[in-house]
Coordinates of C-alpha atoms in Angstrom, one line a residue:
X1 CA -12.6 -12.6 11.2
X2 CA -9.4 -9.8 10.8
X3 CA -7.3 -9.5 8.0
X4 CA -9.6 -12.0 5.6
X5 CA -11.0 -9.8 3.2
X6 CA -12.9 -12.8 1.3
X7 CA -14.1 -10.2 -1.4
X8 CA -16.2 -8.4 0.9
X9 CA -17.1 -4.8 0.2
X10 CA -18.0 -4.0 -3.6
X11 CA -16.0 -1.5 -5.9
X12 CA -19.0 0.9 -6.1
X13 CA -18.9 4.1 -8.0
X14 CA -15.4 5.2 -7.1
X15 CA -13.0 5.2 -10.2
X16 CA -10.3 2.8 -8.9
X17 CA -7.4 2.8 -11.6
X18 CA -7.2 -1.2 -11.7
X19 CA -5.7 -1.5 -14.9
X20 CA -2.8 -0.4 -16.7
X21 CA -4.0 1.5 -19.3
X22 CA -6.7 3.1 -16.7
X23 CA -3.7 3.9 -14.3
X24 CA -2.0 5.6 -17.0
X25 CA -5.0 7.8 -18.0
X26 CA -5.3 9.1 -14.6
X27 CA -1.7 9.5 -14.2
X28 CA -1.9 11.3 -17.9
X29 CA -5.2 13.6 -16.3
X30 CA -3.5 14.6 -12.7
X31 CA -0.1 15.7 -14.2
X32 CA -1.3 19.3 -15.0
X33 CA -2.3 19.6 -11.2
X34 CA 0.8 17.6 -9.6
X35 CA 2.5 21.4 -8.8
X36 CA 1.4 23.9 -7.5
X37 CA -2.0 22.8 -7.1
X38 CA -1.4 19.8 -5.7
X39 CA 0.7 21.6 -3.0
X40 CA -1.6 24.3 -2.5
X41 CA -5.2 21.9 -2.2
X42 CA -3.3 18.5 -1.8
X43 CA -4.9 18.6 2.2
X44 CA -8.1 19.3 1.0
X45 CA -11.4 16.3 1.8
X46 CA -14.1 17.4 -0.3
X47 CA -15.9 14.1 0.2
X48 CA -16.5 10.6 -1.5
X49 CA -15.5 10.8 -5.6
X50 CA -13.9 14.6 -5.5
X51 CA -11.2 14.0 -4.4
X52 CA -9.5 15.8 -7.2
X53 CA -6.2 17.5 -5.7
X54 CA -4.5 14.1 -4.7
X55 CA -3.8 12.1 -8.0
X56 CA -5.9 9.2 -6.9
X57 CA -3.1 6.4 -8.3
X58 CA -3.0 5.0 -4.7
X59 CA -4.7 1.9 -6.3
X60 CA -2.3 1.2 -8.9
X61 CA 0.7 2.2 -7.2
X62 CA -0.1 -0.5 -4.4
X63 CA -0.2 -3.2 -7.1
X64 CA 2.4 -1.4 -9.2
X65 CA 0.4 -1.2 -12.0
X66 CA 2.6 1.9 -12.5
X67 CA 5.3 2.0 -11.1
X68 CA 6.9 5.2 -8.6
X69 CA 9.6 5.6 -11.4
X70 CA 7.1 5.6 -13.8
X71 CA 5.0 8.3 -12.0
X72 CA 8.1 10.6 -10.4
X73 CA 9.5 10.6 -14.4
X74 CA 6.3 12.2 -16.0
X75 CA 6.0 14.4 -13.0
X76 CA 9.4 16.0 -12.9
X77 CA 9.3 16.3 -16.8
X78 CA 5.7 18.5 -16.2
X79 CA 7.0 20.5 -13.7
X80 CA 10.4 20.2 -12.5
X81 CA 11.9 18.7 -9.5
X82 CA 11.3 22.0 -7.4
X83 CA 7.7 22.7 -8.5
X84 CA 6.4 19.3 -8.1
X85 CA 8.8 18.4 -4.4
X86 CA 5.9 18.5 -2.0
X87 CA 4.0 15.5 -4.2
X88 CA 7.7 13.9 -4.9
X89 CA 8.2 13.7 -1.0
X90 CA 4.4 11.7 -1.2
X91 CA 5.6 9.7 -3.4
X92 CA 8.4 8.4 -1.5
X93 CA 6.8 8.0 1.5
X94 CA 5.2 5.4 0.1
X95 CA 9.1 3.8 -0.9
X96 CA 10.2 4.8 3.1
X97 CA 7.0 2.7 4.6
X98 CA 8.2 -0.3 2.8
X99 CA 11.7 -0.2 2.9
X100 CA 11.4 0.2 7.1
X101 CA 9.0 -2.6 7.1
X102 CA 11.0 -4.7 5.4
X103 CA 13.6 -3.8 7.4
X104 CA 11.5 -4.1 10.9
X105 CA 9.8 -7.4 9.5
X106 CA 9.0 -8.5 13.1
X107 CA 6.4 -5.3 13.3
X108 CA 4.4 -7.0 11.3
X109 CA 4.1 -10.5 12.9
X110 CA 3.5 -8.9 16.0
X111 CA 0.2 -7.0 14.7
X112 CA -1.2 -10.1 13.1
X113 CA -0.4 -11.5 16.5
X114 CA -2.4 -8.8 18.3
X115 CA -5.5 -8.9 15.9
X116 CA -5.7 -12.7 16.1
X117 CA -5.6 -12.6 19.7
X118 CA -8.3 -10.0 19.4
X119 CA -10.0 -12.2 17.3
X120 CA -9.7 -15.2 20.1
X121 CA -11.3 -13.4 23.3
X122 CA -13.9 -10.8 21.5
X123 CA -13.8 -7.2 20.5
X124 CA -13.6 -4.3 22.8
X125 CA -16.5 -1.6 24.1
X126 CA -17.2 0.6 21.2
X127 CA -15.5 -1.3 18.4
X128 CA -18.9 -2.5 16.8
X129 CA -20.4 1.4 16.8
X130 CA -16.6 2.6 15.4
X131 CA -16.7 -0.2 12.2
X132 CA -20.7 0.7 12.0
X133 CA -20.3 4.4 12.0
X134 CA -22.6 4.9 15.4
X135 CA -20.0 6.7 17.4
X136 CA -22.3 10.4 17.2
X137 CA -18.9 12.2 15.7
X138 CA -20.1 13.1 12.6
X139 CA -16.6 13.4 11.0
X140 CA -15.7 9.9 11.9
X141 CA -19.0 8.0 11.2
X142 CA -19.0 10.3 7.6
X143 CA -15.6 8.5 7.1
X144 CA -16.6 4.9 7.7
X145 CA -19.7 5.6 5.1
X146 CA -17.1 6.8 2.6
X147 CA -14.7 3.5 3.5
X148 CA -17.5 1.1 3.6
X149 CA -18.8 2.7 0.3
X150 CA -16.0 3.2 -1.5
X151 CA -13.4 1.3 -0.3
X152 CA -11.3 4.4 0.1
X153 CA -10.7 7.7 1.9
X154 CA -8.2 10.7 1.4
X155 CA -5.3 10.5 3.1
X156 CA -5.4 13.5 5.5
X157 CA -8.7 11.8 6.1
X158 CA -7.2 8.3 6.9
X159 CA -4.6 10.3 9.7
X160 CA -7.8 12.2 11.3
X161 CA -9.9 8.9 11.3
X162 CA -7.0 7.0 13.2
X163 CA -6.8 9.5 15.5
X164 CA -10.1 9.6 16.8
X165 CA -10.2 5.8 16.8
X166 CA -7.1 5.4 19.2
X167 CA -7.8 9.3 21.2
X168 CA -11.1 9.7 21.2
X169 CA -12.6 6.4 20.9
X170 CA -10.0 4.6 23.3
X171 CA -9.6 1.9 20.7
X172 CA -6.7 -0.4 20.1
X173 CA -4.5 1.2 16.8
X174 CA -3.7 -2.8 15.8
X175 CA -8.3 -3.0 15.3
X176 CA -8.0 0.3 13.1
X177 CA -5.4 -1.0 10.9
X178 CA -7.6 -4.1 10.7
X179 CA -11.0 -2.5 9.8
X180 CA -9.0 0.0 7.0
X181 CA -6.7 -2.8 5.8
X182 CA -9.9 -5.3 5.1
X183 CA -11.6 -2.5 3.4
X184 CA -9.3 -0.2 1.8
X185 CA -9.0 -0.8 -2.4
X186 CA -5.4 0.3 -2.6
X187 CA -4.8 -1.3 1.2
X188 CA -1.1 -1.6 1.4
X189 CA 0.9 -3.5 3.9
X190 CA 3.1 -1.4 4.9
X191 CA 1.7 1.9 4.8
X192 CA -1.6 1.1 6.3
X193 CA 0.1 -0.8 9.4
X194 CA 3.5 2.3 10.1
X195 CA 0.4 4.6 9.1
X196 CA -1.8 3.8 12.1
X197 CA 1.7 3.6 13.9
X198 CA 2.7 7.2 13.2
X199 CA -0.6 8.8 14.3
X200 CA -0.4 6.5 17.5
X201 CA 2.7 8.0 18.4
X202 CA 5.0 4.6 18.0
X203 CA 6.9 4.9 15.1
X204 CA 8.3 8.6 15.8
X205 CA 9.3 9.7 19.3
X206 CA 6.3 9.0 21.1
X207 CA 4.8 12.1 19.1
X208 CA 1.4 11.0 18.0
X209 CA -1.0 12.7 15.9
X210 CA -4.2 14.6 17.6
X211 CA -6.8 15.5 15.3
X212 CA -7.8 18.9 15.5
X213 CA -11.9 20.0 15.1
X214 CA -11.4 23.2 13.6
X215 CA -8.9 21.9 11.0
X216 CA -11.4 19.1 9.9
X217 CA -14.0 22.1 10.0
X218 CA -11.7 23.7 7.8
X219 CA -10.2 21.0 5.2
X220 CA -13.7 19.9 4.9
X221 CA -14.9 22.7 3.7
X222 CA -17.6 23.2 6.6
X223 CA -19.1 19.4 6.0
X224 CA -17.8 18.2 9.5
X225 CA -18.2 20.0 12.7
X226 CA -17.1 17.1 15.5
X227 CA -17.4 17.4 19.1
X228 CA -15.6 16.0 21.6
X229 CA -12.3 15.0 20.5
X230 CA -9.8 14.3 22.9
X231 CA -7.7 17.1 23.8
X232 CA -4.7 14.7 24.6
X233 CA -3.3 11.5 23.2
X234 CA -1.5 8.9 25.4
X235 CA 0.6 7.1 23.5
X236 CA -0.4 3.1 23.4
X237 CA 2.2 1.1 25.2
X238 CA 3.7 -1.6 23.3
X239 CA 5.3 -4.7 24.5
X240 CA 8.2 -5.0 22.9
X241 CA 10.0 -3.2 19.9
X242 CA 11.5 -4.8 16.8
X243 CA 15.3 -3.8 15.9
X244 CA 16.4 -3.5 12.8
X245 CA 17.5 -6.4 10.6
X246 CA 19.5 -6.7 6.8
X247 CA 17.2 -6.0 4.4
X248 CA 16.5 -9.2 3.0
X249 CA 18.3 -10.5 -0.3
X250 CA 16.4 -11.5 -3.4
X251 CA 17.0 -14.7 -5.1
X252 CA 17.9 -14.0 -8.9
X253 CA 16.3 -15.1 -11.5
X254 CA 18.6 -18.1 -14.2
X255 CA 18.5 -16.3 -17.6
X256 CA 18.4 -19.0 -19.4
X257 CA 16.2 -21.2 -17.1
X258 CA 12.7 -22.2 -18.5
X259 CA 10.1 -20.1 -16.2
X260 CA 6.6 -19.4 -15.2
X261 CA 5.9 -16.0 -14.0
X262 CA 3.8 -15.6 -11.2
X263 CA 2.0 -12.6 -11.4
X264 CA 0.7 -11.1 -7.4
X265 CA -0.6 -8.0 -6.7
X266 CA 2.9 -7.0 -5.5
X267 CA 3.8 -6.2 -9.0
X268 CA 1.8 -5.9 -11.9
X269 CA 3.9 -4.6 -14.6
X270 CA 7.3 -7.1 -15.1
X271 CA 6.6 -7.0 -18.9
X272 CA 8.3 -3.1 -18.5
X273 CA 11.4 -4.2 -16.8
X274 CA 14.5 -4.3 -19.3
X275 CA 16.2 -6.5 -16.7
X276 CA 13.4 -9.8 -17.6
X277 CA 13.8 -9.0 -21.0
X278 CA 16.1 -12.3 -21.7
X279 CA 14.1 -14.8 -19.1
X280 CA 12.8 -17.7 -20.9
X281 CA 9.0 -17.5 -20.2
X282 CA 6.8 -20.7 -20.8
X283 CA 4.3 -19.4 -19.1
X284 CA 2.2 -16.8 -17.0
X285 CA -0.1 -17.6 -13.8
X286 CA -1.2 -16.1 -11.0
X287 CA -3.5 -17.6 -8.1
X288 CA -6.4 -16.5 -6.7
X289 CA -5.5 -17.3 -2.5
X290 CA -3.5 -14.1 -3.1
X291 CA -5.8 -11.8 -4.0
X292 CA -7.4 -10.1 -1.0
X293 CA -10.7 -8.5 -3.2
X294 CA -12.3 -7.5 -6.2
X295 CA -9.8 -5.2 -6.9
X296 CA -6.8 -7.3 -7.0
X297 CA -8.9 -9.8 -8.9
X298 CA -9.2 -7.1 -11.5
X299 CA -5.3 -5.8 -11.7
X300 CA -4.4 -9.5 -11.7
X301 CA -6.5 -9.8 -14.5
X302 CA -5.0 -7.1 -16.5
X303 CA -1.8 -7.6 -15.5
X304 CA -2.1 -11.6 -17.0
X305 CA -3.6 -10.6 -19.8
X306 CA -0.7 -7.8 -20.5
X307 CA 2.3 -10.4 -19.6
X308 CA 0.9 -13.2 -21.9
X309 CA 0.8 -10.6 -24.7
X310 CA 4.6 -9.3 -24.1
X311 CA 5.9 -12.7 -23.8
X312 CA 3.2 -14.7 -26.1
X313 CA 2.8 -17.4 -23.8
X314 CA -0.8 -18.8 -22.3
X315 CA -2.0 -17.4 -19.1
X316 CA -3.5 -19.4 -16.4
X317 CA -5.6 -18.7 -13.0
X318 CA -5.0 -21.3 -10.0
X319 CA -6.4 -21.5 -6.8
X320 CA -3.2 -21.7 -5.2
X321 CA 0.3 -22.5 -5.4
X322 CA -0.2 -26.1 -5.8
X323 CA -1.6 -25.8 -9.1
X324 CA 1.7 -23.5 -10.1
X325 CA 3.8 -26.2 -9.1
X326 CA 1.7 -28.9 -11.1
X327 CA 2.0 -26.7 -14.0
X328 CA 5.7 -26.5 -13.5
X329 CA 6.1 -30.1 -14.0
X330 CA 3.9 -30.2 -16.8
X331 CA 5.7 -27.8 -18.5
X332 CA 8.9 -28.8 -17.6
X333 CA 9.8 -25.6 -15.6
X334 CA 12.2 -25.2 -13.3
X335 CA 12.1 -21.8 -12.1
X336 CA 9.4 -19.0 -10.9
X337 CA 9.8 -15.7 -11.1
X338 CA 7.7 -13.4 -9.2
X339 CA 8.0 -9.6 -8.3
X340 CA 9.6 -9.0 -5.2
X341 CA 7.4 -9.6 -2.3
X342 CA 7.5 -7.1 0.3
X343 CA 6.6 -7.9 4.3
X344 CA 2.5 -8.6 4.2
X345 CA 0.1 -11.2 2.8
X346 CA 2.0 -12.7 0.0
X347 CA 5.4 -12.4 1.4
X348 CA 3.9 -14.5 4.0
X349 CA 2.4 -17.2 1.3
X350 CA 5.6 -17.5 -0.7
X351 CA 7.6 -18.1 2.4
X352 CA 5.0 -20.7 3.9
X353 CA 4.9 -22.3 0.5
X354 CA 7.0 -26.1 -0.1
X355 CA 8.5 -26.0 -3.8
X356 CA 9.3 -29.4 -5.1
X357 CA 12.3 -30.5 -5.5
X358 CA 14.3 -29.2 -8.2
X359 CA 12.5 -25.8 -8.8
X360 CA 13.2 -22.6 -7.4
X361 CA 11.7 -19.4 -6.7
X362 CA 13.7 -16.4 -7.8
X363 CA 12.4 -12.9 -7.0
X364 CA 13.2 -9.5 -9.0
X365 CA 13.4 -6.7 -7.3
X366 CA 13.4 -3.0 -8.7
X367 CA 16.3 -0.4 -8.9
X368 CA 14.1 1.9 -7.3
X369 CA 13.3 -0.1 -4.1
X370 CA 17.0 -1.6 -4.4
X371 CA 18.3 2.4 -4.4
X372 CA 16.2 3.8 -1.8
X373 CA 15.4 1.0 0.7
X374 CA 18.8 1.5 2.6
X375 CA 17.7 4.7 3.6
X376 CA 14.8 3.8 5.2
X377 CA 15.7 2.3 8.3
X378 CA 15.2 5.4 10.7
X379 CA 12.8 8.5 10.1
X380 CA 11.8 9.8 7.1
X381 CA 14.4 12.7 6.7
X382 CA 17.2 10.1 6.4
X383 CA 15.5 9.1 2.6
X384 CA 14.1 13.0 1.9
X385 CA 17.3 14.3 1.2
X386 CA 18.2 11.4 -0.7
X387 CA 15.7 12.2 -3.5
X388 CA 18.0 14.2 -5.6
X389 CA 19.9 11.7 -5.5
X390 CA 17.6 8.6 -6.3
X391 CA 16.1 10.7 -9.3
X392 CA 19.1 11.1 -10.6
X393 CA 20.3 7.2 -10.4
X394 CA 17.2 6.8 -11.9
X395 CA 17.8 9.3 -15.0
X396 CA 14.8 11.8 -14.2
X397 CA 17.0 14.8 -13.6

């Protein structure tokens, strides 16, 4: 079935950063290379575990592990805001993806609704040889070796691969976003779905993406030579479009309020925000029905382990949110506190979930998202020139 991820695919030899500490040592071994290098090579796929112009922190950004502020700071301190802009502007398009999702929520719901309806009346010509790698384009079926092997693929990669799917292979964009968000390690929400979006031509100005064979000739150093790719992309045609609505409000957390955290893959690193530093922590938890894979499994791990340390309180695994809220009344708790959970998989769990009466559910949200997300309603230019800006508000420069 779409979208269930029930642990399939094993974290093979690819160095995911799924903990803190390991996050943090990658971060510490790309910054020499996050210039000029990194501007100069950053487009380069030199295949499955060399991939060592991009910084590779994909993983732990998704999960927030580290966090963008975290990354932009030691960045900009290496090289400067002008030397290191071209990986800056990365960076936030990371922030733009989920600040317009959260903003065109509806986008969302209607993809789910598309795969499950997929799912209901059986999958199109071709889509077993695309997921299986049996199309004869040696670029693409090279790539779904590296996804299904890895669990990851660089991200010029990820833009060629969805264009052949929806140009060349004639397949619906809503199955690609499927296949990379049930397999991808760092799989994100919102950047895989307005990812696949982009290159179809449906989140710009009907201005989609055709992949080129001499440039993946080129950027692949020679390794991939593919034939017949289309020559012209017709844009999918979409049903409806979703307006833009308020971005929605977080509830606060009580200060003084006995609280469990609830740790998701959302964010893995409260225990470094200044603003939690007076909550009243009884304890930390996390449950499993949240974890999509083996790799949030591991960076929900750490990041228990990590909280229960900084607030020395126990930590505690549950299936689901049912055991939470039995915990609560154990404990005599009457608040959770959980990272702020943008549109996708969780956000959909907390909303669905029934608390008892007489404890809440408070979200915090960071000044970084808080900053930039009201920016990132329309295209991506309207939050590029805001960067000087947002670094400063976030004391970098």
């Amino acid at each position: 079935m779409l979208l269930s991820a029930p642990g399939r695919g094993p974290i093979l030899s690819f160095d995911f950063p799924l903990s803190r500490s390991t996050a943090e040592a990658r971060l510490s071994a790309f910054l020499p290379h996050a210039g000029a290098a990194y501007t100069e090579h950053r487009n380069e796929d030199q295949g499955p575990g060399r991939h060592h112009a991009v910084s590779r922190l994909s993983a732990a950004l998704r999960r927030r592990l580290v966090s963008e502020e975290e990354v932009a700071r030691a960045v900009v301190a290496r090289h400067g805001v002008h030397a290191a802009a071209k990986f800056l502007a990365e960076l936030f398009w990371r922030t733009y993806w989920k600040g317009w999702l959260e903003q065109h929520p509806a986008i969302w719901r209607q993809w789910r609704g598309a795969c499950a309806a997929w799912d209901a009346r059986g999958m199109p010509e071709g889509y077993e040889a695309a997921i299986d790698g049996r199309t004869g384009i040696d670029a693409f079926d090279g790539w779904v070796r590296e996804l299904l092997e890895t669990g990851y693929l660089h991200n010029w990669a990820r833009m060629q691969f969805a264009s052949i799917w929806i140009f060349t292979l004639g397949l619906p964009w809503e199955l690609g976003a499927a296949f990379t968000f049930d397999h991808f390690v760092d799989a994100d929400a919102a950047s895989n779905t307005l990812s696949w979006r982009w290159v179809a031509g449906l989140h710009t100005n009907r201005k989609p993406y055709l992949a080129d064979p001499d440039r993946i000739r080129e950027r692949t150093g020679g390794r991939y030579r593919p034939d017949g790719l289309a020559r012209n992309a017709a844009v999918p045609r979409e049903t409806s479009s979703a307006s833009r609505e308020p971005l929605r409000t977080a509830a606060m957390p009580t200060s003084g309020a006995p609280t469990l955290i609830l740790l998701t893959p959302e964010d893995l690193s409260l225990e470094t925000e200044h603003a939690l530093a007076q909550i009243d922590v009884r304890h930390v938890v996390a449950c499993r029905s949240h974890c999509r894979g083996p790799g949030d499994i591991a960076a929900v791990a750490d990041g228990l382990q990590r909280a229960a340390s900084h607030w020395r309180v126990p930590a505690a695994w549950f299936n689901d949110l049912d055991g939470v809220f039995d915990l609560a009344r154990e404990q005599g708790v009457r608040q959770i506190l959980t990272g702020y959970a943008t549109v996708g998989t969780v956000a959909d769990a907390l909303a669905a979930a029934v608390l008892p009466k007489g404890l809440t559910l408070a979200e915090h949200q960071r000044l970084w998202d808080a900053r930039a997300w009201p920016h990132c309603g329309k295209g991506y230019f309207a939050l590029g020139k805001q960067i000087p800006s947002l670094l400063a508000e976030a004391g970098i420069v």
